[in-house]
mmCIF file of C-alpha atoms in Angstrom:
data_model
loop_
_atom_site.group_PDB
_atom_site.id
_atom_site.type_symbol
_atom_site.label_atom_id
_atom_site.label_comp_id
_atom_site.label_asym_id
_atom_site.label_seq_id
_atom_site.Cartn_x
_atom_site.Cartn_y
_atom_site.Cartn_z
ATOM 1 C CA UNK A 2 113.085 261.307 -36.798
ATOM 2 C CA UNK A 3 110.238 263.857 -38.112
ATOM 3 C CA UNK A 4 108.962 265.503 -34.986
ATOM 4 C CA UNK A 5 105.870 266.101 -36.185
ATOM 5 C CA UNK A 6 105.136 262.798 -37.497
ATOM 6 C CA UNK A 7 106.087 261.177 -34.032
ATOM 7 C CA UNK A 8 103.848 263.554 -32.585
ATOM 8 C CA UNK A 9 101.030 262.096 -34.690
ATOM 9 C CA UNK A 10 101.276 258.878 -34.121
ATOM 10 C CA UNK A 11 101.460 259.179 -30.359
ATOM 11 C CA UNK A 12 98.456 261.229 -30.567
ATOM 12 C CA UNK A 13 96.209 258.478 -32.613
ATOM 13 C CA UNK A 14 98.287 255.821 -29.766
ATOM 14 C CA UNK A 15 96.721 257.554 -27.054
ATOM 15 C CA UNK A 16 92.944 258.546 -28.781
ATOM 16 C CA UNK A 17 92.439 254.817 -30.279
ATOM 17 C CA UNK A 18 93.881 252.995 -27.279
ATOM 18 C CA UNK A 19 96.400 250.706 -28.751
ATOM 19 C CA UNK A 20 99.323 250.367 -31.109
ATOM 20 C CA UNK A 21 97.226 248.486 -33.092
ATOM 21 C CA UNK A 22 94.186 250.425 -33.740
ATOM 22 C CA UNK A 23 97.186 253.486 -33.997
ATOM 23 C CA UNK A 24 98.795 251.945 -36.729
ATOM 24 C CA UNK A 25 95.462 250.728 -38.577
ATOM 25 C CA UNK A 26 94.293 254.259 -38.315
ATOM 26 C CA UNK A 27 97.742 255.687 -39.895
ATOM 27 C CA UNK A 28 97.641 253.028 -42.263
ATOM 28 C CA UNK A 29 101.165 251.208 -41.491
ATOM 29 C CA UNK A 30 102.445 248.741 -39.379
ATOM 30 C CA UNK A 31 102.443 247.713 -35.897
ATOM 31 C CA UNK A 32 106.205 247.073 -36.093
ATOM 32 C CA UNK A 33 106.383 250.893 -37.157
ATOM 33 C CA UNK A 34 104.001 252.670 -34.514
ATOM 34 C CA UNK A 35 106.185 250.601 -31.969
ATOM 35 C CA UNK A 36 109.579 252.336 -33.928
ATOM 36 C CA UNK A 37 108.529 255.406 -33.650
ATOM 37 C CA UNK A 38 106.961 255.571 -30.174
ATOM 38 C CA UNK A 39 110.382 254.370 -29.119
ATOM 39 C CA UNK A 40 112.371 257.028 -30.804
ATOM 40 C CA UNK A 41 110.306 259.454 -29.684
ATOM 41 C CA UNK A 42 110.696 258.379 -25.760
ATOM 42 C CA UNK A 43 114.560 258.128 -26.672
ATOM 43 C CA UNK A 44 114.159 261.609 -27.719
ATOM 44 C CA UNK A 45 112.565 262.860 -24.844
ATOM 45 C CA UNK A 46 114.557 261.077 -22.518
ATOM 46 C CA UNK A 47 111.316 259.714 -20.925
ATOM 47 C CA UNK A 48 108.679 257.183 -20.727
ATOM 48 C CA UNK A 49 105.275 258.617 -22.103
ATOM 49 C CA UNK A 50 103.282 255.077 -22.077
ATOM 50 C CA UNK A 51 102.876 252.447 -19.608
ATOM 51 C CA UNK A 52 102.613 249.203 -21.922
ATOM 52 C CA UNK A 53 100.972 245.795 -20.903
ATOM 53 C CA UNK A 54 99.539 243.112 -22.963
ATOM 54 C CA UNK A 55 95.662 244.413 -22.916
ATOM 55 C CA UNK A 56 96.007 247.903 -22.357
ATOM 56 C CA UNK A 57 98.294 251.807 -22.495
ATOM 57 C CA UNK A 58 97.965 253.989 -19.581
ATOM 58 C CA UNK A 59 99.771 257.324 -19.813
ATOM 59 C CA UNK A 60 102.208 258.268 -17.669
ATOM 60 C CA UNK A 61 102.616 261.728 -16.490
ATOM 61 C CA UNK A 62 105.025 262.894 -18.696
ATOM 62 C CA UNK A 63 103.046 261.195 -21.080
ATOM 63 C CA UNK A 64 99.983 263.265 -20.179
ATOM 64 C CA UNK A 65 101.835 266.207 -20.054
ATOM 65 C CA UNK A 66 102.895 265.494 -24.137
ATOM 66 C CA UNK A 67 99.852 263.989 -25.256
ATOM 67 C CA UNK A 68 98.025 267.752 -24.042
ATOM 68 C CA UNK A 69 100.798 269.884 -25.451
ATOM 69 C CA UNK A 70 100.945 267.253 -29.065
ATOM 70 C CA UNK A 71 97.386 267.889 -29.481
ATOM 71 C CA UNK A 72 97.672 271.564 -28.999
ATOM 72 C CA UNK A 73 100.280 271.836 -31.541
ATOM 73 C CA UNK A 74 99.101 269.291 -34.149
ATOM 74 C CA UNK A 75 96.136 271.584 -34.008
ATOM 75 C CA UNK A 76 97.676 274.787 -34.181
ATOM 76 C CA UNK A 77 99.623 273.118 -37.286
ATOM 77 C CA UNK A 78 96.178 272.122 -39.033
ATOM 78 C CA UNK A 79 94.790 275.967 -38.465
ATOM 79 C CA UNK A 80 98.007 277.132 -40.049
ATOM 80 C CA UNK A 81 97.789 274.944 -43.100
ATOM 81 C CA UNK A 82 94.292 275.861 -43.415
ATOM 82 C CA UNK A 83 95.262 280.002 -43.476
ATOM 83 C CA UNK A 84 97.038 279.651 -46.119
ATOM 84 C CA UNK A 85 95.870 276.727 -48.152
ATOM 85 C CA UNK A 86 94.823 277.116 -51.641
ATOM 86 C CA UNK A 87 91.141 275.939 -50.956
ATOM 87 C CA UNK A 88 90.940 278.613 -48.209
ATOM 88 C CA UNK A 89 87.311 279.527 -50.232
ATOM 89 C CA UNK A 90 85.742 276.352 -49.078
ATOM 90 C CA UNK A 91 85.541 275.631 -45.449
ATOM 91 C CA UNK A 92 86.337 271.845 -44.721
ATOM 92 C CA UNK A 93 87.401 269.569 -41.886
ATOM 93 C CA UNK A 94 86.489 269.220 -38.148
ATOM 94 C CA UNK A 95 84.506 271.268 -35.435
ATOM 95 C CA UNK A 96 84.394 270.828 -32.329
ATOM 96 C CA UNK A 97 81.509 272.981 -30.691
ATOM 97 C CA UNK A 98 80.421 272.848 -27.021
ATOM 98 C CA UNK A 99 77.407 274.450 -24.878
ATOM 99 C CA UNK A 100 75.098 273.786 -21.978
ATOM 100 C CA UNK A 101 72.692 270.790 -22.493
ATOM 101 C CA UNK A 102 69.545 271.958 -22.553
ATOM 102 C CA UNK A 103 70.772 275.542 -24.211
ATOM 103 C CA UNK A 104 72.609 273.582 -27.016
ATOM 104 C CA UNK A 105 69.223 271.365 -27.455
ATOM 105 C CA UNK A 106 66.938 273.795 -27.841
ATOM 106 C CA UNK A 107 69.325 276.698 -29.895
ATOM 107 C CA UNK A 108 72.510 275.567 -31.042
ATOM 108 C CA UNK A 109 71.455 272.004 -32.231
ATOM 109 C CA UNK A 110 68.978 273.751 -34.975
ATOM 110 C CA UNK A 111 71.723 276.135 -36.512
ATOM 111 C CA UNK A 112 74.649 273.245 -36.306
ATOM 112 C CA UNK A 113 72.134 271.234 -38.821
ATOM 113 C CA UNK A 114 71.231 274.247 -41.069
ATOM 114 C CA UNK A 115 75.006 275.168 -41.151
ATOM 115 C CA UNK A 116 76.046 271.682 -41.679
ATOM 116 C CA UNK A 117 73.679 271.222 -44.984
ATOM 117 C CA UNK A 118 75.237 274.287 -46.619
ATOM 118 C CA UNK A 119 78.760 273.224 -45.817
ATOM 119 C CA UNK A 120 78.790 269.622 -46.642
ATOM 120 C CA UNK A 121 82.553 269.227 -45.803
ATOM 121 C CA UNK A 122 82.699 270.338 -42.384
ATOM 122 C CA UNK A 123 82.098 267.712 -40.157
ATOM 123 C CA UNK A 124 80.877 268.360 -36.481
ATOM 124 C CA UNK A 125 81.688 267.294 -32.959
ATOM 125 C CA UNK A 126 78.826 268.883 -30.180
ATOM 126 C CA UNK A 127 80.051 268.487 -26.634
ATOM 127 C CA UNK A 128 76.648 269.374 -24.604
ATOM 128 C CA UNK A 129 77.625 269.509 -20.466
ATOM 129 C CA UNK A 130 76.420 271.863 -17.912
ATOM 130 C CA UNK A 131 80.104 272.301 -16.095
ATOM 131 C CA UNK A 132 82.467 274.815 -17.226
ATOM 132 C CA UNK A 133 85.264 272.999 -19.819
ATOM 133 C CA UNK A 134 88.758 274.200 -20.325
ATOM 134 C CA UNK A 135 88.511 274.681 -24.303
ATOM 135 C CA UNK A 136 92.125 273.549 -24.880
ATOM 136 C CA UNK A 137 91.788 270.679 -22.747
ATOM 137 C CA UNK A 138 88.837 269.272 -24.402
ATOM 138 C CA UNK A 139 89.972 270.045 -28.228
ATOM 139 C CA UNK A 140 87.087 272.283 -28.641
ATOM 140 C CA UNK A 141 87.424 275.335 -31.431
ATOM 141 C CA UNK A 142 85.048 277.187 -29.609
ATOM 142 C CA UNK A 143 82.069 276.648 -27.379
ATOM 143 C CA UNK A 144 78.449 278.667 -25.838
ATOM 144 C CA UNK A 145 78.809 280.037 -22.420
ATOM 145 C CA UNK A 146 76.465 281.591 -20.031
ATOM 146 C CA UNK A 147 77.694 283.727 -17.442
ATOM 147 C CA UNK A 148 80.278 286.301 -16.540
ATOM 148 C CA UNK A 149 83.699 284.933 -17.950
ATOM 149 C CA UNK A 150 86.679 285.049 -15.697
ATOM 150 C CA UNK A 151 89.156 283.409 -18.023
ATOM 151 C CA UNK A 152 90.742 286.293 -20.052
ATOM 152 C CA UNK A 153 92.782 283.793 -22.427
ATOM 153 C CA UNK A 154 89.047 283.304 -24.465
ATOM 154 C CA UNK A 155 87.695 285.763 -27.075
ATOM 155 C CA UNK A 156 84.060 286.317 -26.180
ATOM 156 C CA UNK A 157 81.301 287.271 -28.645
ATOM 157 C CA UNK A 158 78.032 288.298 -26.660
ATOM 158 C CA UNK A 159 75.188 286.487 -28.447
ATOM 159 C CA UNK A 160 72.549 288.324 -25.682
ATOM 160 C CA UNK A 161 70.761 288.154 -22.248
ATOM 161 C CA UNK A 162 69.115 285.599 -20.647
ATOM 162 C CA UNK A 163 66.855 286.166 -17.017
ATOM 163 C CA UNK A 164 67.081 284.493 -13.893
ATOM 164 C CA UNK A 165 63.663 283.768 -13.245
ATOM 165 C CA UNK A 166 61.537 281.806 -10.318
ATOM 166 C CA UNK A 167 57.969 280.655 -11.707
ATOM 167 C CA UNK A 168 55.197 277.958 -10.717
ATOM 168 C CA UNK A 169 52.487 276.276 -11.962
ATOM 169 C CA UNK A 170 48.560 278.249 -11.140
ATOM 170 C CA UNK A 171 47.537 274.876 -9.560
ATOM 171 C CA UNK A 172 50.675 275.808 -6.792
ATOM 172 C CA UNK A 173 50.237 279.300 -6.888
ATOM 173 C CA UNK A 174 46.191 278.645 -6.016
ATOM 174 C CA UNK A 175 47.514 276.287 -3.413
ATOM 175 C CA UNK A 176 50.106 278.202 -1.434
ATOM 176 C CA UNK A 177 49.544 281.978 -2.500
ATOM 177 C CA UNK A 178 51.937 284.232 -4.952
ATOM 178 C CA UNK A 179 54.842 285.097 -3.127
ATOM 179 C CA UNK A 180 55.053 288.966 -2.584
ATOM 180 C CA UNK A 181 58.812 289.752 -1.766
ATOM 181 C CA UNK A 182 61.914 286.989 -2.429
ATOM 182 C CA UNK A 183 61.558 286.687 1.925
ATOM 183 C CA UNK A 184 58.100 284.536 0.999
ATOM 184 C CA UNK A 185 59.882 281.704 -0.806
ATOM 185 C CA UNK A 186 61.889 280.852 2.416
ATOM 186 C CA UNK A 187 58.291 279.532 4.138
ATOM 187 C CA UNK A 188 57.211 278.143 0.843
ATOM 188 C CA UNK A 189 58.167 274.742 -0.959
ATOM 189 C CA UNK A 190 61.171 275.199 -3.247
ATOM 190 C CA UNK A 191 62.588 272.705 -6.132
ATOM 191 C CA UNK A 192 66.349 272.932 -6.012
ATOM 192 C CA UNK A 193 68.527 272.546 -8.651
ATOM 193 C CA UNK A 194 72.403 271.297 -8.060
ATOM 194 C CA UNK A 195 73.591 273.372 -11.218
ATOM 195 C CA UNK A 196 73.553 276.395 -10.192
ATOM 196 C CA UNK A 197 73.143 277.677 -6.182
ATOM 197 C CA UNK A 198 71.382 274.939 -4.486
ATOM 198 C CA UNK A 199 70.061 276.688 -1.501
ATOM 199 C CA UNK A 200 70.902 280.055 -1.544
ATOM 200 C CA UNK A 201 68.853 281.998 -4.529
ATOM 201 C CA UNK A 202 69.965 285.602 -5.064
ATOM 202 C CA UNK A 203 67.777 289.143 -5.761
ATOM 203 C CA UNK A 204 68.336 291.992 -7.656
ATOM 204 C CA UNK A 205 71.646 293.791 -8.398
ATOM 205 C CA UNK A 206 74.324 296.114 -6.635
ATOM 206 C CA UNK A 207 73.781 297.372 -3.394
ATOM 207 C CA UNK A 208 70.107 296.005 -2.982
ATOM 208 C CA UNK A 209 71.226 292.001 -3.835
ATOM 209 C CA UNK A 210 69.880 289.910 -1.276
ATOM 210 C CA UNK A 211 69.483 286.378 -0.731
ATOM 211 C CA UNK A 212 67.167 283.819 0.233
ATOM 212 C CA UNK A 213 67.659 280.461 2.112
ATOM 213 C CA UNK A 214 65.291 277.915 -0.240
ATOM 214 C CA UNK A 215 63.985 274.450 0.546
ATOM 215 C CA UNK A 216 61.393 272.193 -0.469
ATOM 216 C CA UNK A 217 61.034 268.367 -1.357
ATOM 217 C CA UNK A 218 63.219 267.646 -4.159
ATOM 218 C CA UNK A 219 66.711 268.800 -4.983
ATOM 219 C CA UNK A 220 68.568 267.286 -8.518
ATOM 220 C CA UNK A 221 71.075 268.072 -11.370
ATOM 221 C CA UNK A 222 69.339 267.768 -13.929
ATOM 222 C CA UNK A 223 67.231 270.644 -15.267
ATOM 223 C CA UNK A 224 64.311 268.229 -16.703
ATOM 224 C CA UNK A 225 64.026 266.612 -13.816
ATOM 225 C CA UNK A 226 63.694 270.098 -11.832
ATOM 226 C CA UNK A 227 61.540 271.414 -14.455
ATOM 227 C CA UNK A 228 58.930 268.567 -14.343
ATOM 228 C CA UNK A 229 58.763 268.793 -10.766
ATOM 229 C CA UNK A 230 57.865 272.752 -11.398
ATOM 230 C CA UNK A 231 55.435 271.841 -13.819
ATOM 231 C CA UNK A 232 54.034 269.086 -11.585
ATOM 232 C CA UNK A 233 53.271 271.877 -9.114
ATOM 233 C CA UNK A 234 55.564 270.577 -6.182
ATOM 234 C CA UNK A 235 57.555 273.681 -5.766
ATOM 235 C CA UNK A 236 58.783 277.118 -6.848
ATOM 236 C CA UNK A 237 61.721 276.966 -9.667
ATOM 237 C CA UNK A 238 64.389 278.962 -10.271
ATOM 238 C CA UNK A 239 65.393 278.978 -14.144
ATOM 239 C CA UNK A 240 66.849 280.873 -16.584
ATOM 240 C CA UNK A 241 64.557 282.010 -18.713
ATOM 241 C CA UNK A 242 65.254 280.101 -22.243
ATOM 242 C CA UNK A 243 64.696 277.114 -20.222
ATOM 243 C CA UNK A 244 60.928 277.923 -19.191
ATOM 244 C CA UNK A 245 59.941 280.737 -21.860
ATOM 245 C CA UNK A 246 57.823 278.061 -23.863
ATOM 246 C CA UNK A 247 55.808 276.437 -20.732
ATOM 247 C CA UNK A 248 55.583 280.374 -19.775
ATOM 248 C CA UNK A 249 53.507 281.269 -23.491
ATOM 249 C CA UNK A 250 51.201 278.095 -22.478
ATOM 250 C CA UNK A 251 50.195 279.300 -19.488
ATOM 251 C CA UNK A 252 51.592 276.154 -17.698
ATOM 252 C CA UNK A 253 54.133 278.267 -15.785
ATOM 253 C CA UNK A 254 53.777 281.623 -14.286
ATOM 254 C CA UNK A 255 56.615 284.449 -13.126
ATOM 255 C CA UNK A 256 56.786 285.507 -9.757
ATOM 256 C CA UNK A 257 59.207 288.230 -8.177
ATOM 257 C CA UNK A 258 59.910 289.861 -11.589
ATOM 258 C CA UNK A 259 60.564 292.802 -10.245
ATOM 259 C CA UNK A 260 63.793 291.201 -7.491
ATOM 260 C CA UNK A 261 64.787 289.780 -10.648
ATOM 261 C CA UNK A 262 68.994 289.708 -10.714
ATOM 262 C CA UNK A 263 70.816 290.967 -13.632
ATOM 263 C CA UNK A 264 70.668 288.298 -16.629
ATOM 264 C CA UNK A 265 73.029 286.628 -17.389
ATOM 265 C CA UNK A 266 75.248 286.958 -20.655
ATOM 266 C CA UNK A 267 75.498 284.510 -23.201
ATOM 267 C CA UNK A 268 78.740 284.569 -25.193
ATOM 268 C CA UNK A 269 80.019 282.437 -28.096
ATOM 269 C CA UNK A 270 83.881 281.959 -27.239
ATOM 270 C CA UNK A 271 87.231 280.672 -28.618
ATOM 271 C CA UNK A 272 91.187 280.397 -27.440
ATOM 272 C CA UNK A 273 92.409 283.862 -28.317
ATOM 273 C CA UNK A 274 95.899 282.377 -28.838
ATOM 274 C CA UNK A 275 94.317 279.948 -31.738
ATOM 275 C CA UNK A 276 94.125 281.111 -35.280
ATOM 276 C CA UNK A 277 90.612 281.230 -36.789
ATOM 277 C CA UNK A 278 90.368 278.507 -39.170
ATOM 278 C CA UNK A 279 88.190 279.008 -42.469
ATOM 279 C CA UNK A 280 85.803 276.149 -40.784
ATOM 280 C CA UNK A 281 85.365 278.498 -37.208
ATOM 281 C CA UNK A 282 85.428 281.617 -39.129
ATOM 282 C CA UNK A 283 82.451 280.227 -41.408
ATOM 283 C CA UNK A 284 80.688 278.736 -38.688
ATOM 284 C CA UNK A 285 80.755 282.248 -36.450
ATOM 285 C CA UNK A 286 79.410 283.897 -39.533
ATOM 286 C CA UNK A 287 76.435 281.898 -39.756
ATOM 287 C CA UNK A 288 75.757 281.177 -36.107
ATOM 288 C CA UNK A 289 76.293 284.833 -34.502
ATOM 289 C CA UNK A 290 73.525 286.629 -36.208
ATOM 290 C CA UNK A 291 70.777 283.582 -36.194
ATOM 291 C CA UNK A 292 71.575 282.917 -32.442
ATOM 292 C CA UNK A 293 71.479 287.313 -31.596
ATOM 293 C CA UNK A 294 67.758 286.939 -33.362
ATOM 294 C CA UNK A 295 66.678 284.063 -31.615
ATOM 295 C CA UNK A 296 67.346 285.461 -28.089
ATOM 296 C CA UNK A 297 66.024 289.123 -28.818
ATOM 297 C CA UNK A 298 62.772 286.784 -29.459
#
């Protein structure tokens, strides 16, 4: 039995959801994908698919496979690529991730510009606001804001952003500028559930403080929050990409720029146990310097 090819098809088995979308997408027979998958759980000595008439569901050990097959089906494809012949032309898959509205307003821009000068790289973009475990979600590499704690990534600071709090003039007319971060605990606050709900923190080192917020509306969505800033039914806590533009028309003002906390580094990073494919390689090149002048703007 070739390993490898095994591997494959109980990769596509899992991704397409059936033996026979698996075997259309490997272009053979359903009488085959079955073959194999059974050799391959002979191999193993274990089940790796729960099989009914309408539908798979993975079994642990099959979860536990499926993770480590797509790592090293990967890891095989990177290797391939290193020393491949048409190493010159990058070609093939990325898989890019980054904070919604971040990767809207940023990354989104550069993915198109690098996409039209390297018309055979095609491109996945995974925007979330929760932290993802690269491996786990296939990605080559992905934006990150924030301290990083997980020493198995390479990180590439990109720049700073600030932690800001602004409001609209009409609020700031109505309920006064607030003078030290202790005025925002008697004043209306807009919450938002992505990053410290209640609990909004000052300056840096031994001077940090923090401040209890509330006010009348509390989501997870950052739009939502920042049309409720902009609406003048609160102060907001952003970071500052997020605002800057509303900021230059006057719609939102700063407050407390002085208790500002330290901003926050943004960092382009990948596995550190991957290789560097041509495709990531190329795509670093291009991004790293256009995304450095973008947030010195």
């Amino acid at each position: 039995m070739d390993k490898l090819k095994a591997m494959s098809a109980f990769v596509q088995i899992v991704e397409k959801g059936s033996l026979t979308a698996a075997a259309d997408g490997l272009d053979t027979s359903l009488p085959s994908i079955v073959r194999t998958l059974a050799a391959l759980e002979r191999s193993l000595g274990a089940r790796l698919l729960n099989r009914t008439t309408r539908r798979i569901a993975l079994t642990d050990e099959g979860r536990a496979y499926y993770d480590r097959a797509r790592r090293i089906l990967g890891d095989v494809a990177d290797v391939e690529a290193v020393v491949s012949a048409r190493q010159g032309t990058p070609r093939g898959r990325l898989a890019i991730g980054a904070p919604v509205m971040f990767g809207r307003l940023h990354l989104a821009p550069l993915v198109t510009e690098f996409l039209a000068k390297h018309p055979e790289v095609s491109m996945e973009l995974l925007l979330m606001d929760r932290v993802v475990n690269l491996v786990e979600e296939g990605l080559d590499a992905s934006l990150r804001i924030g301290s990083l704690a997980d020493s198995s990534l390479v990180a590439i600071e990109l720049g700073r952003t600030r932690r800001v709090v602004c409001a609209s003039p009409a609020f700031l007319k109505r309920h006064g500028v607030p003078r030290q971060p202790a005025d925002l605990a008697r004043m209306p606050c807009i919450r938002f559930t992505g990053g410290a709900l209640s609990d909004w923190e000052f300056g840096a080192g031994k001077k940090t403080t923090r401040v209890r917020v509330a006010g009348p509306i509390a989501t997870n969505q950052i739009d939502a929050a920042l049309d409720a800033c902009l609406q003048g039914l609160g102060c907001g806590r952003f970071l500052g990409y997020q605002v800057a533009a509303h900021r230059q028309t006057g719609r939102l003002r700063y407050v407390l720029e002085s208790h500002e906390p330290e901003p926050l580094p943004v960092s382009l990073v990948y596995p550190q146990a991957r290789l560097v494919s041509a495709r990531l390689r190329a795509f670093m090149d291009f991004v790293v310097p256009r995304m450095r002048a973008r947030l010195k703007g």
